[in-house]
Structure formats: C-alpha cells, structure tokens
PDB file of C-alpha atoms in Angstrom:
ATOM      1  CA  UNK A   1      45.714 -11.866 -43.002  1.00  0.00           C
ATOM      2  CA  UNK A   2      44.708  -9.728 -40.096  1.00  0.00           C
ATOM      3  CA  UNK A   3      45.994  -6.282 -41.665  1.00  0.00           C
ATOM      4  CA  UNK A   4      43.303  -7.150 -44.264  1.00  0.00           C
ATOM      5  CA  UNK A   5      40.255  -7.674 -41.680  1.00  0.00           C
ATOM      6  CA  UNK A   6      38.373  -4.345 -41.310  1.00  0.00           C
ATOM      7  CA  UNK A   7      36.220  -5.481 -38.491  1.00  0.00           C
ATOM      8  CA  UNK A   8      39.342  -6.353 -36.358  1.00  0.00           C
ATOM      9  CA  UNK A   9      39.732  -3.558 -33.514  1.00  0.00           C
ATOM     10  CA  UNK A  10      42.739  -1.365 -33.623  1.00  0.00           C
ATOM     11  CA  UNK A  11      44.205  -2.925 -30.476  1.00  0.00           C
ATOM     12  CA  UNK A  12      43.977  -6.323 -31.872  1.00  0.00           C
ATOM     13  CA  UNK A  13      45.732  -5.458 -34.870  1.00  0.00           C
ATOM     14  CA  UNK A  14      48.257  -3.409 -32.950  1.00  0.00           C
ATOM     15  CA  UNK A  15      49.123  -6.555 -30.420  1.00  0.00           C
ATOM     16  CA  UNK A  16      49.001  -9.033 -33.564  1.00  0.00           C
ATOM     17  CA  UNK A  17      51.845  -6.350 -35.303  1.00  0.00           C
ATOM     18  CA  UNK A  18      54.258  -7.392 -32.449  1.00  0.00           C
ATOM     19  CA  UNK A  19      56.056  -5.336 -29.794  1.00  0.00           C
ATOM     20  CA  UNK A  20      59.143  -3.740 -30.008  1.00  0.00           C
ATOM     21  CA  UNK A  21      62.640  -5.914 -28.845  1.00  0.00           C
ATOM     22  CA  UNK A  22      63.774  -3.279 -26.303  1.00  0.00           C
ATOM     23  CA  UNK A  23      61.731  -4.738 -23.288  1.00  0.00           C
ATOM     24  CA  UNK A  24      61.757  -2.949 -20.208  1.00  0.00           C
ATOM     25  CA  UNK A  25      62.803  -4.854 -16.590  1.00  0.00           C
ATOM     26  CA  UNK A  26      61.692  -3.896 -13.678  1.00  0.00           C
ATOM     27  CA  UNK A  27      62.672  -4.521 -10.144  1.00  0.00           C
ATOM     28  CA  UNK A  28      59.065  -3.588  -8.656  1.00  0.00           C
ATOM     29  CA  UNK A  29      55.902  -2.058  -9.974  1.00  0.00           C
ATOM     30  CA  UNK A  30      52.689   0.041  -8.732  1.00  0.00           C
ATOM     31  CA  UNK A  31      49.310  -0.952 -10.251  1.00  0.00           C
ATOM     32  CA  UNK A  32      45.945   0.300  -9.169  1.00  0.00           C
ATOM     33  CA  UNK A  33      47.186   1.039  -5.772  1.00  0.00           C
ATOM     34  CA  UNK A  34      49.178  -2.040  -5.277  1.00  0.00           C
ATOM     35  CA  UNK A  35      52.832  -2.500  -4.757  1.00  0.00           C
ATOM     36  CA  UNK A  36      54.610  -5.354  -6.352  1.00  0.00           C
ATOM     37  CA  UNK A  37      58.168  -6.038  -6.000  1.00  0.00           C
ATOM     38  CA  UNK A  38      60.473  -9.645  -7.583  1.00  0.00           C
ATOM     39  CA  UNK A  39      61.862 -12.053  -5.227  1.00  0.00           C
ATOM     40  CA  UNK A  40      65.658 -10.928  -6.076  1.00  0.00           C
ATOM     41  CA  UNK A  41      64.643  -6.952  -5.012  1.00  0.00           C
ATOM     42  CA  UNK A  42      63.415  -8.131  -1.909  1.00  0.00           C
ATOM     43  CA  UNK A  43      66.370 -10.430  -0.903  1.00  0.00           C
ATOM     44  CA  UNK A  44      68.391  -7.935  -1.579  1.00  0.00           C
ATOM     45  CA  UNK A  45      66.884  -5.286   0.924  1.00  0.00           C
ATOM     46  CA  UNK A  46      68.339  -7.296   4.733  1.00  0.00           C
ATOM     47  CA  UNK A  47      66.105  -5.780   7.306  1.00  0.00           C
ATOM     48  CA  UNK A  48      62.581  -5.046   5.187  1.00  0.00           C
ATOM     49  CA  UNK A  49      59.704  -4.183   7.167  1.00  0.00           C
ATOM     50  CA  UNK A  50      57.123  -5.938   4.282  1.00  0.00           C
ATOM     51  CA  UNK A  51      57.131  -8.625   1.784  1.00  0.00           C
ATOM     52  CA  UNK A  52      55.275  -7.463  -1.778  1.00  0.00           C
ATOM     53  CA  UNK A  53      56.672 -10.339  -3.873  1.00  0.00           C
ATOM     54  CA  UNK A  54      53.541 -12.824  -3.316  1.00  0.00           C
ATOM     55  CA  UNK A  55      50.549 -13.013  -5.527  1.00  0.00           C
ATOM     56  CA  UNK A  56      46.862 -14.416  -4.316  1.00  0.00           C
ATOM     57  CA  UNK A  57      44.029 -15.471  -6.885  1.00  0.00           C
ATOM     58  CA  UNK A  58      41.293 -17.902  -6.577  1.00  0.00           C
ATOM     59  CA  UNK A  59      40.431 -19.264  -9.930  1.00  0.00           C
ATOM     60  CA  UNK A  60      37.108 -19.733 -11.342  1.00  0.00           C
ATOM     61  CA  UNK A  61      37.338 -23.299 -10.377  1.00  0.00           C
ATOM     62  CA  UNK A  62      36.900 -21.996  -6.412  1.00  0.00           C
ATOM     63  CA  UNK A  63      41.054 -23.088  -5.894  1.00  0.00           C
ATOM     64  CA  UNK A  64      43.397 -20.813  -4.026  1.00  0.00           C
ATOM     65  CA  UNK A  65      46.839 -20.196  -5.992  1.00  0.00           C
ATOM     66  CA  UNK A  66      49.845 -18.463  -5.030  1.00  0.00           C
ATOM     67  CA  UNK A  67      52.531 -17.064  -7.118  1.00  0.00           C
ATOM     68  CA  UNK A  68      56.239 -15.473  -6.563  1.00  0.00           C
ATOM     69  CA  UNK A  69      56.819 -12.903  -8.612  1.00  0.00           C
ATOM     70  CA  UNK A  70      59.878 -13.736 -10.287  1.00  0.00           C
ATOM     71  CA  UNK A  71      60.431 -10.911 -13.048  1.00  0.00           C
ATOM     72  CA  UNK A  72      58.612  -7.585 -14.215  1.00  0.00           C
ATOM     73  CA  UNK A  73      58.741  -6.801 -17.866  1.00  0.00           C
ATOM     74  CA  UNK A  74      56.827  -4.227 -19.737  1.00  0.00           C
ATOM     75  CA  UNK A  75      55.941  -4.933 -23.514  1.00  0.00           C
ATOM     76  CA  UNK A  76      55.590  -1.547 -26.022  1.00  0.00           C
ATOM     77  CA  UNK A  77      53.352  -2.361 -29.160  1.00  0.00           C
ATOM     78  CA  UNK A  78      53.712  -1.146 -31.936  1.00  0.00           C
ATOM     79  CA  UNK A  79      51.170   1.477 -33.612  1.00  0.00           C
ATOM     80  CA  UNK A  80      49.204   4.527 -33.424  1.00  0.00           C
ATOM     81  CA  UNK A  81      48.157   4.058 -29.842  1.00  0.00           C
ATOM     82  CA  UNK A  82      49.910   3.911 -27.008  1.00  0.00           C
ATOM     83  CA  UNK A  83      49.875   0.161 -25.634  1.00  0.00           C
ATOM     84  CA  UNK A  84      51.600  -1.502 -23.475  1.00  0.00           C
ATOM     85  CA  UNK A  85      51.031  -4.343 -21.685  1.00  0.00           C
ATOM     86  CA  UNK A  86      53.094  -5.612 -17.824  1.00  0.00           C
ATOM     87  CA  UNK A  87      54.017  -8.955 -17.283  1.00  0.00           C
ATOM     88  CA  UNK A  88      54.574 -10.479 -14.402  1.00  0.00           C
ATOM     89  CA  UNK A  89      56.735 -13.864 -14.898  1.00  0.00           C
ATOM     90  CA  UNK A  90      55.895 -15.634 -11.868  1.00  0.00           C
ATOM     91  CA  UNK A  91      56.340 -19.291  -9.907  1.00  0.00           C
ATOM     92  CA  UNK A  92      53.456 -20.869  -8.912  1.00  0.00           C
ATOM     93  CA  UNK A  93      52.754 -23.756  -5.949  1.00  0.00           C
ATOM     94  CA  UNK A  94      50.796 -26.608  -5.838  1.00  0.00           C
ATOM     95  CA  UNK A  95      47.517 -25.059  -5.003  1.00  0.00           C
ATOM     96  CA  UNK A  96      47.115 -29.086  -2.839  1.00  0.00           C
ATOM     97  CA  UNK A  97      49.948 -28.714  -0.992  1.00  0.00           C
ATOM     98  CA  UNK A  98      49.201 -25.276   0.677  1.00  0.00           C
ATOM     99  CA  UNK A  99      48.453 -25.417   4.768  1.00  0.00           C
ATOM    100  CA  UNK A 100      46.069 -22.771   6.096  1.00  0.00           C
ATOM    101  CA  UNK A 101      46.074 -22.166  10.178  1.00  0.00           C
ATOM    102  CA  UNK A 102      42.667 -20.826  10.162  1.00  0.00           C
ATOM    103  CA  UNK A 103      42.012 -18.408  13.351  1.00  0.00           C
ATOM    104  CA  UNK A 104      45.437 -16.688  12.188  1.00  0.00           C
ATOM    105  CA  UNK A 105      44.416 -16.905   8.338  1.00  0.00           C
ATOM    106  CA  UNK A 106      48.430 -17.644   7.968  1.00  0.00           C
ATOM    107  CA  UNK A 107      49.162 -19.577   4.955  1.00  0.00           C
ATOM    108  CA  UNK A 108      52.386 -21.794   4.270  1.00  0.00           C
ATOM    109  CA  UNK A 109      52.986 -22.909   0.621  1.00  0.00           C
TER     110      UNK A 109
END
C-alpha cells in the first residue's frame, strides 16, 4: 500500500521495502566523536585502560537510564539511496535501583 502513496518520502518507502539479510556485527563503533565498544570486546581486552561499553540518557520523563551495550549491528536498506541505520542491542537497569555518591558523581547500577 505504501509503494502506491506519492506523498510518502523516499526514505520511508526505502525503510518500509526492508533491509537486506546480510547484517553486519560489530565489535565496537565510532559515532559523532564517540567510541562505543560491546561488553564481550571489552572482557576480552585483560588490562584496558577505559571502559566504552556503558550508555547514559535521561528520558523525557527527567529519569536517568543506563544501558550495556550488548551487540552492534548495522542494517543496509534497500533502494536508490544509501541508508543504513546502527543498532545498538543493549541491557538496561532499573533506573530505581541505581546509587549515586554525589561529590564523586560515581554511579553504581
């Protein structure tokens, strides 16, 4: 029904074709100057100097949440255009049960 709707954008029509099966893993990614890396890359490097595998948002709702980063896959779409889209398969913790020390701004989940 949607390859029929002329007012539909080119991108939405592209994402509502479906991506390809071949998804691409990865074990970390850079986005707009960040570093993000899974939880299984960074056990598996012993003596790291940093940890990239955490994720902090605070909803619209005014609530903290933290995430693990659990797997990186990118998504190819179909189409004229090239779009792809990164998603980041994550765990997330009880945003009630996380303890803040507050002069050190060190959180435990």
């Amino acid at each position: 029904q949607g390859q029929n709707n002329v007012s539909m954008s080119v991108e939405l029509r592209q994402v509502a074709d479906g991506y390809a099966y071949r998804v691409r893993s990865f074990a970390g990614y850079d986005v707009n100057e960040y570093r993000f890396h899974t939880t299984r890359h960074e056990q598996s490097r012993p003596n790291q100097r940093t940890t990239n595998t955490g994720v902090f948002t605070q909803g619209l709702d005014g609530v903290e949440y933290y995430v693990r980063i659990e797997e990186i896959y990118e998504l190819m779409f179909y189409g004229c255009k090239s779009l792809n889209s990164v998603i980041f398969k994550c765990h997330w913790f009880d945003p009630q049960v996380v303890r803040q020390t507050p002069n050190l701004r060190l959180v435990e989940i």
